PDB file of C-alpha atoms in Angstrom:
ATOM      1  CA  UNK A   1     -26.796   4.984 -13.118  1.00 40.00           C
ATOM      2  CA  UNK A   2     -23.829   8.014 -11.793  1.00 39.00           C
ATOM      3  CA  UNK A   3     -20.902   8.382 -14.082  1.00 40.00           C
ATOM      4  CA  UNK A   4     -17.897   7.583 -12.274  1.00 39.00           C
ATOM      5  CA  UNK A   5     -16.110  10.979 -13.707  1.00 36.00           C
ATOM      6  CA  UNK A   6     -17.947  12.281 -15.116  1.00 40.00           C
ATOM      7  CA  UNK A   7     -20.820  13.504 -18.284  1.00 38.00           C
ATOM      8  CA  UNK A   8     -20.083  12.563 -21.281  1.00 37.00           C
ATOM      9  CA  UNK A   9     -19.867  15.906 -22.530  1.00 37.00           C
ATOM     10  CA  UNK A  10     -16.986  16.200 -20.156  1.00 39.00           C
ATOM     11  CA  UNK A  11     -14.704  12.824 -21.247  1.00 38.00           C
ATOM     12  CA  UNK A  12     -12.622  14.273 -23.028  1.00 38.00           C
ATOM     13  CA  UNK A  13     -11.596  16.838 -20.771  1.00 39.00           C
ATOM     14  CA  UNK A  14      -8.352  14.536 -19.580  1.00 38.00           C
ATOM     15  CA  UNK A  15      -7.130  16.779 -17.200  1.00 37.00           C
ATOM     16  CA  UNK A  16      -9.932  17.638 -14.892  1.00 38.00           C
ATOM     17  CA  UNK A  17      -9.882  16.036 -11.101  1.00 39.00           C
ATOM     18  CA  UNK A  18     -12.682  17.237  -9.813  1.00 40.00           C
ATOM     19  CA  UNK A  19     -14.906  14.902  -8.763  1.00 42.00           C
ATOM     20  CA  UNK A  20     -18.398  14.689 -10.687  1.00 42.00           C
ATOM     21  CA  UNK A  21     -21.894  16.249  -8.341  1.00 35.00           C
ATOM     22  CA  UNK A  22     -22.920  12.630  -8.239  1.00 44.00           C
ATOM     23  CA  UNK A  23     -20.526  10.582  -7.270  1.00 72.00           C
ATOM     24  CA  UNK A  24     -20.677   6.965  -7.390  1.00 81.00           C
ATOM     25  CA  UNK A  25     -21.248   5.487  -3.728  1.00 88.00           C
ATOM     26  CA  UNK A  26     -17.843   3.567  -4.207  1.00 89.00           C
ATOM     27  CA  UNK A  27     -15.576   5.998  -5.072  1.00 91.00           C
ATOM     28  CA  UNK A  28     -17.583   7.541  -2.193  1.00 92.00           C
ATOM     29  CA  UNK A  29     -17.374   4.453   0.454  1.00 93.00           C
ATOM     30  CA  UNK A  30     -12.861   5.186  -0.314  1.00 95.00           C
ATOM     31  CA  UNK A  31     -13.133   8.915  -0.136  1.00 94.00           C
ATOM     32  CA  UNK A  32     -15.211   8.397   3.784  1.00 94.00           C
ATOM     33  CA  UNK A  33     -12.309   5.636   4.355  1.00 95.00           C
ATOM     34  CA  UNK A  34      -9.258   7.975   2.911  1.00 95.00           C
ATOM     35  CA  UNK A  35     -10.993  10.689   5.682  1.00 94.00           C
ATOM     36  CA  UNK A  36     -10.968   7.563   8.696  1.00 94.00           C
ATOM     37  CA  UNK A  37      -7.390   7.165   8.159  1.00 93.00           C
ATOM     38  CA  UNK A  38      -6.440  11.284   7.693  1.00 92.00           C
ATOM     39  CA  UNK A  39      -8.451  11.787  11.496  1.00 90.00           C
ATOM     40  CA  UNK A  40      -6.658   8.655  12.970  1.00 87.00           C
ATOM     41  CA  UNK A  41      -3.443  10.093  12.121  1.00 82.00           C
ATOM     42  CA  UNK A  42      -4.106  13.156  13.666  1.00 83.00           C
ATOM     43  CA  UNK A  43      -5.386  11.144  16.846  1.00 81.00           C
ATOM     44  CA  UNK A  44      -3.384   9.002  19.066  1.00 75.00           C
ATOM     45  CA  UNK A  45      -4.907   5.576  16.894  1.00 83.00           C
ATOM     46  CA  UNK A  46      -2.341   2.858  18.275  1.00 89.00           C
ATOM     47  CA  UNK A  47      -0.761   1.012  15.133  1.00 91.00           C
ATOM     48  CA  UNK A  48      -3.303  -2.062  14.123  1.00 93.00           C
ATOM     49  CA  UNK A  49      -5.571   0.771  14.060  1.00 93.00           C
ATOM     50  CA  UNK A  50      -4.678   2.940  11.504  1.00 94.00           C
ATOM     51  CA  UNK A  51      -3.299  -0.588   9.289  1.00 96.00           C
ATOM     52  CA  UNK A  52      -6.703  -1.990   9.913  1.00 96.00           C
ATOM     53  CA  UNK A  53      -8.422   1.154   8.394  1.00 96.00           C
ATOM     54  CA  UNK A  54      -5.671   0.587   5.586  1.00 97.00           C
ATOM     55  CA  UNK A  55      -7.394  -2.627   4.956  1.00 97.00           C
ATOM     56  CA  UNK A  56     -11.116  -0.804   4.872  1.00 96.00           C
ATOM     57  CA  UNK A  57      -9.742   1.516   2.536  1.00 97.00           C
ATOM     58  CA  UNK A  58      -8.468  -1.296  -0.061  1.00 97.00           C
ATOM     59  CA  UNK A  59     -11.192  -3.363   0.217  1.00 96.00           C
ATOM     60  CA  UNK A  60     -13.112  -0.518  -0.624  1.00 96.00           C
ATOM     61  CA  UNK A  61     -10.515   0.011  -3.941  1.00 96.00           C
ATOM     62  CA  UNK A  62     -10.248  -3.225  -4.392  1.00 95.00           C
ATOM     63  CA  UNK A  63     -14.542  -2.935  -5.375  1.00 94.00           C
ATOM     64  CA  UNK A  64     -14.246   0.775  -7.229  1.00 94.00           C
ATOM     65  CA  UNK A  65     -11.152  -1.124  -9.420  1.00 95.00           C
ATOM     66  CA  UNK A  66     -14.183  -3.382 -10.510  1.00 93.00           C
ATOM     67  CA  UNK A  67     -16.449  -0.593 -11.579  1.00 92.00           C
ATOM     68  CA  UNK A  68     -16.990  -0.804 -15.426  1.00 92.00           C
ATOM     69  CA  UNK A  69     -16.073   2.911 -15.570  1.00 90.00           C
ATOM     70  CA  UNK A  70     -12.805   2.697 -13.703  1.00 92.00           C
ATOM     71  CA  UNK A  71     -11.788   0.328 -15.816  1.00 91.00           C
ATOM     72  CA  UNK A  72     -12.396   2.284 -18.588  1.00 91.00           C
ATOM     73  CA  UNK A  73     -10.210   5.225 -17.478  1.00 90.00           C
ATOM     74  CA  UNK A  74      -7.863   3.525 -16.526  1.00 92.00           C
ATOM     75  CA  UNK A  75      -7.192   1.323 -19.854  1.00 92.00           C
ATOM     76  CA  UNK A  76      -7.821   4.738 -21.770  1.00 91.00           C
ATOM     77  CA  UNK A  77      -3.920   5.750 -23.645  1.00 90.00           C
ATOM     78  CA  UNK A  78      -4.232   9.255 -22.912  1.00 91.00           C
ATOM     79  CA  UNK A  79      -4.004   8.626 -19.034  1.00 90.00           C
ATOM     80  CA  UNK A  80      -1.655   6.269 -19.485  1.00 91.00           C
ATOM     81  CA  UNK A  81       1.159   8.285 -17.521  1.00 91.00           C
ATOM     82  CA  UNK A  82      -0.979   9.437 -14.622  1.00 91.00           C
ATOM     83  CA  UNK A  83      -2.056   5.174 -14.933  1.00 93.00           C
ATOM     84  CA  UNK A  84       2.128   4.383 -14.978  1.00 93.00           C
ATOM     85  CA  UNK A  85       2.216   7.221 -12.071  1.00 92.00           C
ATOM     86  CA  UNK A  86      -0.334   5.142  -9.810  1.00 94.00           C
ATOM     87  CA  UNK A  87       1.314   1.995 -10.984  1.00 95.00           C
ATOM     88  CA  UNK A  88       5.125   3.624 -10.142  1.00 94.00           C
ATOM     89  CA  UNK A  89       3.319   4.471  -6.223  1.00 94.00           C
ATOM     90  CA  UNK A  90       2.069   0.951  -6.366  1.00 95.00           C
ATOM     91  CA  UNK A  91       5.107  -0.834  -6.842  1.00 95.00           C
ATOM     92  CA  UNK A  92       6.722   1.664  -3.698  1.00 94.00           C
ATOM     93  CA  UNK A  93       3.849   1.343  -1.480  1.00 96.00           C
ATOM     94  CA  UNK A  94       4.467  -2.735  -1.526  1.00 96.00           C
ATOM     95  CA  UNK A  95       8.714  -2.278  -1.528  1.00 96.00           C
ATOM     96  CA  UNK A  96       7.447   0.004   1.809  1.00 95.00           C
ATOM     97  CA  UNK A  97       4.972  -2.370   3.330  1.00 96.00           C
ATOM     98  CA  UNK A  98       7.688  -5.227   2.845  1.00 96.00           C
ATOM     99  CA  UNK A  99      10.574  -3.221   4.431  1.00 95.00           C
ATOM    100  CA  UNK A 100       8.028  -1.905   7.380  1.00 96.00           C
ATOM    101  CA  UNK A 101       6.857  -5.358   7.765  1.00 96.00           C
ATOM    102  CA  UNK A 102      10.872  -7.054   8.206  1.00 95.00           C
ATOM    103  CA  UNK A 103      11.552  -4.874  10.481  1.00 95.00           C
ATOM    104  CA  UNK A 104       8.486  -6.088  12.992  1.00 95.00           C
ATOM    105  CA  UNK A 105       9.923  -9.357  11.809  1.00 95.00           C
ATOM    106  CA  UNK A 106      13.055  -8.767  13.092  1.00 93.00           C
ATOM    107  CA  UNK A 107      11.992  -7.408  16.150  1.00 92.00           C
ATOM    108  CA  UNK A 108       9.965  -9.250  17.537  1.00 93.00           C
ATOM    109  CA  UNK A 109      13.101 -12.056  16.818  1.00 92.00           C
ATOM    110  CA  UNK A 110      15.312  -9.481  19.020  1.00 90.00           C
ATOM    111  CA  UNK A 111      12.024  -9.549  21.456  1.00 91.00           C
ATOM    112  CA  UNK A 112      11.745 -13.260  21.686  1.00 91.00           C
ATOM    113  CA  UNK A 113      16.384 -13.859  22.102  1.00 88.00           C
ATOM    114  CA  UNK A 114      16.211 -10.670  25.404  1.00 87.00           C
ATOM    115  CA  UNK A 115      13.610 -12.528  26.970  1.00 86.00           C
ATOM    116  CA  UNK A 116      15.540 -16.488  26.000  1.00 85.00           C
ATOM    117  CA  UNK A 117      18.856 -14.353  27.586  1.00 81.00           C
ATOM    118  CA  UNK A 118      16.897 -13.361  30.585  1.00 79.00           C
ATOM    119  CA  UNK A 119      14.760 -16.753  30.973  1.00 79.00           C
ATOM    120  CA  UNK A 120      18.134 -18.339  31.512  1.00 76.00           C
ATOM    121  CA  UNK A 121      18.655 -16.446  34.623  1.00 66.00           C
ATOM    122  CA  UNK A 122      19.146 -16.539  37.921  1.00 56.00           C
ATOM    123  CA  UNK A 123      18.293 -13.729  40.604  1.00 51.00           C
ATOM    124  CA  UNK A 124      21.272 -12.310  42.552  1.00 51.00           C
ATOM    125  CA  UNK A 125      23.119 -11.944  39.261  1.00 55.00           C
ATOM    126  CA  UNK A 126      24.780  -8.437  38.776  1.00 54.00           C
ATOM    127  CA  UNK A 127      23.184  -6.740  35.767  1.00 55.00           C
ATOM    128  CA  UNK A 128      22.910  -7.649  32.399  1.00 62.00           C
ATOM    129  CA  UNK A 129      26.246  -6.771  30.492  1.00 63.00           C
ATOM    130  CA  UNK A 130      25.584  -8.958  27.216  1.00 75.00           C
ATOM    131  CA  UNK A 131      22.254  -9.549  26.876  1.00 74.00           C
ATOM    132  CA  UNK A 132      21.896  -5.833  27.446  1.00 76.00           C
ATOM    133  CA  UNK A 133      24.487  -4.788  24.717  1.00 79.00           C
ATOM    134  CA  UNK A 134      23.039  -7.538  21.926  1.00 84.00           C
ATOM    135  CA  UNK A 135      19.846  -5.706  22.942  1.00 83.00           C
ATOM    136  CA  UNK A 136      21.118  -2.605  21.653  1.00 80.00           C
ATOM    137  CA  UNK A 137      23.017  -3.551  18.516  1.00 84.00           C
ATOM    138  CA  UNK A 138      19.974  -5.482  17.227  1.00 87.00           C
ATOM    139  CA  UNK A 139      17.598  -1.918  18.180  1.00 84.00           C
ATOM    140  CA  UNK A 140      20.694  -0.133  16.661  1.00 85.00           C
ATOM    141  CA  UNK A 141      20.209  -2.301  13.762  1.00 88.00           C
ATOM    142  CA  UNK A 142      17.069  -1.653  14.128  1.00 89.00           C
ATOM    143  CA  UNK A 143      16.920   2.051  13.430  1.00 86.00           C
ATOM    144  CA  UNK A 144      19.548   2.055  11.040  1.00 89.00           C
ATOM    145  CA  UNK A 145      16.879   0.707   8.790  1.00 90.00           C
ATOM    146  CA  UNK A 146      14.126   2.779   9.789  1.00 90.00           C
ATOM    147  CA  UNK A 147      15.860   5.713   9.514  1.00 89.00           C
ATOM    148  CA  UNK A 148      16.773   4.187   5.919  1.00 88.00           C
ATOM    149  CA  UNK A 149      13.431   4.214   4.717  1.00 89.00           C
ATOM    150  CA  UNK A 150      12.285   7.445   5.970  1.00 88.00           C
ATOM    151  CA  UNK A 151      15.327   9.403   4.152  1.00 87.00           C
ATOM    152  CA  UNK A 152      13.634   7.125   0.869  1.00 86.00           C
ATOM    153  CA  UNK A 153      10.788   8.364   1.435  1.00 85.00           C
ATOM    154  CA  UNK A 154      11.802  12.887   2.391  1.00 82.00           C
ATOM    155  CA  UNK A 155      13.878  11.910  -0.562  1.00 80.00           C
ATOM    156  CA  UNK A 156      10.809  10.916  -2.533  1.00 76.00           C
ATOM    157  CA  UNK A 157       8.643  13.311  -1.272  1.00 73.00           C
ATOM    158  CA  UNK A 158      10.530  16.079  -2.852  1.00 67.00           C
ATOM    159  CA  UNK A 159      10.169  14.612  -5.854  1.00 67.00           C
ATOM    160  CA  UNK A 160       7.799  13.661  -6.217  1.00 65.00           C
ATOM    161  CA  UNK A 161       4.536  16.572  -8.109  1.00 64.00           C
ATOM    162  CA  UNK A 162       0.771  15.265  -8.634  1.00 61.00           C
ATOM    163  CA  UNK A 163      -0.188  15.821 -11.814  1.00 61.00           C
ATOM    164  CA  UNK A 164      -3.556  16.455 -13.073  1.00 57.00           C
ATOM    165  CA  UNK A 165      -5.828  13.375 -14.136  1.00 69.00           C
ATOM    166  CA  UNK A 166      -9.689  11.751 -14.256  1.00 84.00           C
ATOM    167  CA  UNK A 167     -11.029  11.490 -11.270  1.00 89.00           C
ATOM    168  CA  UNK A 168     -10.792   7.666 -10.308  1.00 91.00           C
ATOM    169  CA  UNK A 169      -6.474   8.264 -10.492  1.00 92.00           C
ATOM    170  CA  UNK A 170      -6.802  11.246  -8.572  1.00 92.00           C
ATOM    171  CA  UNK A 171      -8.088   8.966  -5.935  1.00 94.00           C
ATOM    172  CA  UNK A 172      -6.032   6.795  -6.397  1.00 95.00           C
ATOM    173  CA  UNK A 173      -3.050   8.935  -5.392  1.00 93.00           C
ATOM    174  CA  UNK A 174      -4.547  10.205  -1.901  1.00 94.00           C
ATOM    175  CA  UNK A 175      -4.810   6.247  -0.856  1.00 96.00           C
ATOM    176  CA  UNK A 176      -0.549   6.132  -2.253  1.00 95.00           C
ATOM    177  CA  UNK A 177      -0.320   9.254  -0.124  1.00 94.00           C
ATOM    178  CA  UNK A 178      -2.574   8.039   3.110  1.00 95.00           C
ATOM    179  CA  UNK A 179      -0.907   4.776   3.122  1.00 96.00           C
ATOM    180  CA  UNK A 180       2.578   6.070   2.462  1.00 94.00           C
ATOM    181  CA  UNK A 181       1.944   8.335   6.128  1.00 93.00           C
ATOM    182  CA  UNK A 182       0.287   5.492   7.907  1.00 94.00           C
ATOM    183  CA  UNK A 183       2.927   3.540   7.402  1.00 95.00           C
ATOM    184  CA  UNK A 184       5.251   6.385   8.127  1.00 92.00           C
ATOM    185  CA  UNK A 185       2.807   6.675  11.888  1.00 90.00           C
ATOM    186  CA  UNK A 186       3.443   2.836  12.393  1.00 93.00           C
ATOM    187  CA  UNK A 187       8.001   2.333  11.972  1.00 92.00           C
ATOM    188  CA  UNK A 188       7.947   5.440  14.225  1.00 88.00           C
ATOM    189  CA  UNK A 189       6.499   2.399  16.886  1.00 86.00           C
ATOM    190  CA  UNK A 190       9.228   1.234  16.964  1.00 82.00           C
ATOM    191  CA  UNK A 191      11.849   3.697  16.643  1.00 75.00           C
ATOM    192  CA  UNK A 192      11.024   6.697  19.381  1.00 52.00           C
ATOM    193  CA  UNK A 193      13.482   8.774  20.024  1.00 51.00           C
ATOM    194  CA  UNK A 194      12.857  10.227  23.325  1.00 40.00           C
ATOM    195  CA  UNK A 195      13.984   6.743  25.446  1.00 32.00           C
ATOM    196  CA  UNK A 196      17.737   6.518  24.777  1.00 36.00           C
ATOM    197  CA  UNK A 197      19.612   3.145  25.154  1.00 40.00           C
ATOM    198  CA  UNK A 198      22.947   4.695  24.947  1.00 39.00           C
ATOM    199  CA  UNK A 199      24.534   7.659  24.103  1.00 35.00           C
ATOM    200  CA  UNK A 200      24.415   7.422  20.057  1.00 36.00           C
ATOM    201  CA  UNK A 201      21.194   5.113  20.709  1.00 34.00           C
ATOM    202  CA  UNK A 202      18.181   6.676  18.282  1.00 32.00           C
ATOM    203  CA  UNK A 203      21.256   9.610  17.220  1.00 36.00           C
ATOM    204  CA  UNK A 204      19.740   8.982  13.376  1.00 34.00           C
ATOM    205  CA  UNK A 205      15.903   8.922  14.369  1.00 34.00           C
ATOM    206  CA  UNK A 206      15.934  11.226  16.413  1.00 36.00           C
ATOM    207  CA  UNK A 207      16.914  13.465  13.940  1.00 38.00           C
ATOM    208  CA  UNK A 208      14.213  12.359  12.013  1.00 36.00           C
ATOM    209  CA  UNK A 209      11.452  12.602  13.900  1.00 37.00           C
ATOM    210  CA  UNK A 210      11.171  16.094  15.474  1.00 39.00           C
ATOM    211  CA  UNK A 211       8.020  17.153  14.027  1.00 40.00           C
ATOM    212  CA  UNK A 212       4.152  17.737  15.663  1.00 37.00           C
ATOM    213  CA  UNK A 213       3.003  13.704  14.350  1.00 44.00           C
ATOM    214  CA  UNK A 214       5.408  12.760  17.555  1.00 43.00           C
ATOM    215  CA  UNK A 215       2.917  13.831  19.935  1.00 42.00           C
ATOM    216  CA  UNK A 216       0.382  12.448  18.465  1.00 41.00           C
ATOM    217  CA  UNK A 217       2.499   9.144  18.889  1.00 46.00           C
ATOM    218  CA  UNK A 218       3.744   8.979  21.967  1.00 50.00           C
ATOM    219  CA  UNK A 219       0.644   6.238  22.649  1.00 48.00           C
ATOM    220  CA  UNK A 220       1.915   4.349  19.944  1.00 50.00           C
ATOM    221  CA  UNK A 221       5.571   3.903  21.981  1.00 59.00           C
ATOM    222  CA  UNK A 222       4.492   3.143  25.573  1.00 68.00           C
ATOM    223  CA  UNK A 223       4.946  -0.211  25.542  1.00 73.00           C
ATOM    224  CA  UNK A 224       9.150   0.252  24.124  1.00 77.00           C
ATOM    225  CA  UNK A 225       8.993   3.608  25.680  1.00 73.00           C
ATOM    226  CA  UNK A 226       8.444   1.810  28.746  1.00 75.00           C
ATOM    227  CA  UNK A 227      10.078  -1.051  28.709  1.00 77.00           C
ATOM    228  CA  UNK A 228      13.239   0.276  27.504  1.00 73.00           C
ATOM    229  CA  UNK A 229      12.970   2.483  30.667  1.00 74.00           C
ATOM    230  CA  UNK A 230      12.936  -1.337  32.554  1.00 75.00           C
ATOM    231  CA  UNK A 231      15.939  -2.311  30.899  1.00 74.00           C
ATOM    232  CA  UNK A 232      18.348   0.524  32.191  1.00 72.00           C
ATOM    233  CA  UNK A 233      16.769   0.164  35.016  1.00 70.00           C
ATOM    234  CA  UNK A 234      17.814  -3.492  35.744  1.00 70.00           C
ATOM    235  CA  UNK A 235      21.427  -2.075  33.959  1.00 68.00           C
ATOM    236  CA  UNK A 236      22.143   0.179  35.939  1.00 66.00           C
ATOM    237  CA  UNK A 237      21.131  -1.975  39.527  1.00 67.00           C
ATOM    238  CA  UNK A 238      24.232  -2.989  40.818  1.00 66.00           C
ATOM    239  CA  UNK A 239      22.026  -6.705  41.722  1.00 70.00           C
ATOM    240  CA  UNK A 240      18.641  -8.397  39.589  1.00 67.00           C
ATOM    241  CA  UNK A 241      16.453 -10.248  42.410  1.00 71.00           C
ATOM    242  CA  UNK A 242      13.176 -12.749  40.733  1.00 74.00           C
ATOM    243  CA  UNK A 243      10.564  -9.690  41.474  1.00 77.00           C
ATOM    244  CA  UNK A 244      12.556  -7.076  38.522  1.00 74.00           C
ATOM    245  CA  UNK A 245      13.199 -10.453  35.881  1.00 77.00           C
ATOM    246  CA  UNK A 246       9.531 -11.579  36.120  1.00 81.00           C
ATOM    247  CA  UNK A 247       8.597  -7.885  35.762  1.00 81.00           C
ATOM    248  CA  UNK A 248      10.954  -7.210  32.797  1.00 81.00           C
ATOM    249  CA  UNK A 249       9.520 -10.960  31.197  1.00 84.00           C
ATOM    250  CA  UNK A 250       6.422  -9.416  31.450  1.00 86.00           C
ATOM    251  CA  UNK A 251       6.535  -6.685  30.059  1.00 86.00           C
ATOM    252  CA  UNK A 252       8.749  -8.474  26.659  1.00 88.00           C
ATOM    253  CA  UNK A 253       6.081 -10.459  26.294  1.00 90.00           C
ATOM    254  CA  UNK A 254       2.918  -8.398  26.261  1.00 89.00           C
ATOM    255  CA  UNK A 255       5.004  -5.668  23.506  1.00 90.00           C
ATOM    256  CA  UNK A 256       5.826  -9.068  21.814  1.00 92.00           C
ATOM    257  CA  UNK A 257       2.294  -9.433  21.328  1.00 93.00           C
ATOM    258  CA  UNK A 258       1.659  -6.109  20.065  1.00 92.00           C
ATOM    259  CA  UNK A 259       4.649  -5.932  17.671  1.00 94.00           C
ATOM    260  CA  UNK A 260       3.382  -9.636  16.286  1.00 95.00           C
ATOM    261  CA  UNK A 261      -0.208  -8.576  15.766  1.00 95.00           C
ATOM    262  CA  UNK A 262       1.187  -5.816  14.054  1.00 96.00           C
ATOM    263  CA  UNK A 263       3.472  -7.593  12.115  1.00 96.00           C
ATOM    264  CA  UNK A 264       0.367  -9.789  11.721  1.00 96.00           C
ATOM    265  CA  UNK A 265      -1.309  -6.973  10.185  1.00 97.00           C
ATOM    266  CA  UNK A 266       1.242  -5.241   8.104  1.00 97.00           C
ATOM    267  CA  UNK A 267       0.834  -9.348   6.185  1.00 97.00           C
ATOM    268  CA  UNK A 268      -2.665  -8.775   5.305  1.00 97.00           C
ATOM    269  CA  UNK A 269      -1.885  -4.846   3.606  1.00 97.00           C
ATOM    270  CA  UNK A 270       0.601  -6.849   1.864  1.00 98.00           C
ATOM    271  CA  UNK A 271      -1.068  -8.557   0.224  1.00 97.00           C
ATOM    272  CA  UNK A 272      -4.019  -6.513  -0.416  1.00 97.00           C
ATOM    273  CA  UNK A 273      -1.499  -3.921  -1.888  1.00 97.00           C
ATOM    274  CA  UNK A 274      -0.082  -6.606  -4.455  1.00 97.00           C
ATOM    275  CA  UNK A 275      -4.069  -7.729  -5.244  1.00 96.00           C
ATOM    276  CA  UNK A 276      -4.684  -4.102  -6.657  1.00 96.00           C
ATOM    277  CA  UNK A 277      -1.808  -3.264  -7.756  1.00 96.00           C
ATOM    278  CA  UNK A 278      -2.079  -6.555 -10.404  1.00 96.00           C
ATOM    279  CA  UNK A 279      -5.900  -6.199 -10.329  1.00 95.00           C
ATOM    280  CA  UNK A 280      -4.612  -2.206 -12.553  1.00 95.00           C
ATOM    281  CA  UNK A 281      -1.898  -4.307 -13.762  1.00 95.00           C
ATOM    282  CA  UNK A 282      -3.794  -6.838 -15.693  1.00 93.00           C
ATOM    283  CA  UNK A 283      -6.596  -3.729 -17.336  1.00 91.00           C
ATOM    284  CA  UNK A 284      -3.979  -1.778 -18.704  1.00 88.00           C
ATOM    285  CA  UNK A 285      -2.766  -5.326 -20.358  1.00 87.00           C
ATOM    286  CA  UNK A 286      -5.555  -6.366 -21.600  1.00 76.00           C
TER     287      UNK A 286
END
């Protein structure tokens, strides 16, 4: 069997990060999933598709962690510093995924509350003052949470330095990096600043999202922007008829379904992240 990390002659060179000439199939599988996720980040892939790709990646990572050669490298005292860095990164990923999942859960509740308020409305009533202001307040709260996530990630990236290590540990750091990128893109779905719900609606997040990535993620935010635009239209209407209300209700149901789907995908990824972290901890502690 081809060695995952390199020949016996090369094992003493702890700082080498080059993959062996004949990589193990599981290493190639992880690399393949990484390439596909990188491509999805450059295209208009939906949040659910990106999260699905992340799940596939961690399925391969789980298999990779079962290899004797992987376990040997992770338990080698010479690699302890690099392993600790991977464990530290895995904890941050678990926290980031949990925060992202909570934000989408709150978004779903926000939509449900608005839907419930509109359901009690009757056509002909003027405007949507109370419902709209409640929705605005909820969305601002969510965007403050998203803004905090982006600021924390920006700080961590600035302080992050890749240390040289054996191939499997370098590969796990690549997995960590793409995972963070996926969570960032998923969070962008509900923090798109282009459609403003108020004078100060997305001011914090808008400055954080001025990057080349935004244009490639417009598909992600299409439903959210459409919903915001329809609500803005109702807010400015003197009279809201039953047809307008029904259109908004349909839009809310569709958006709620999308948000719930993302939330469910995040829950699956969260369990995989925990499983991978526990697997590495068990190796190190035994």
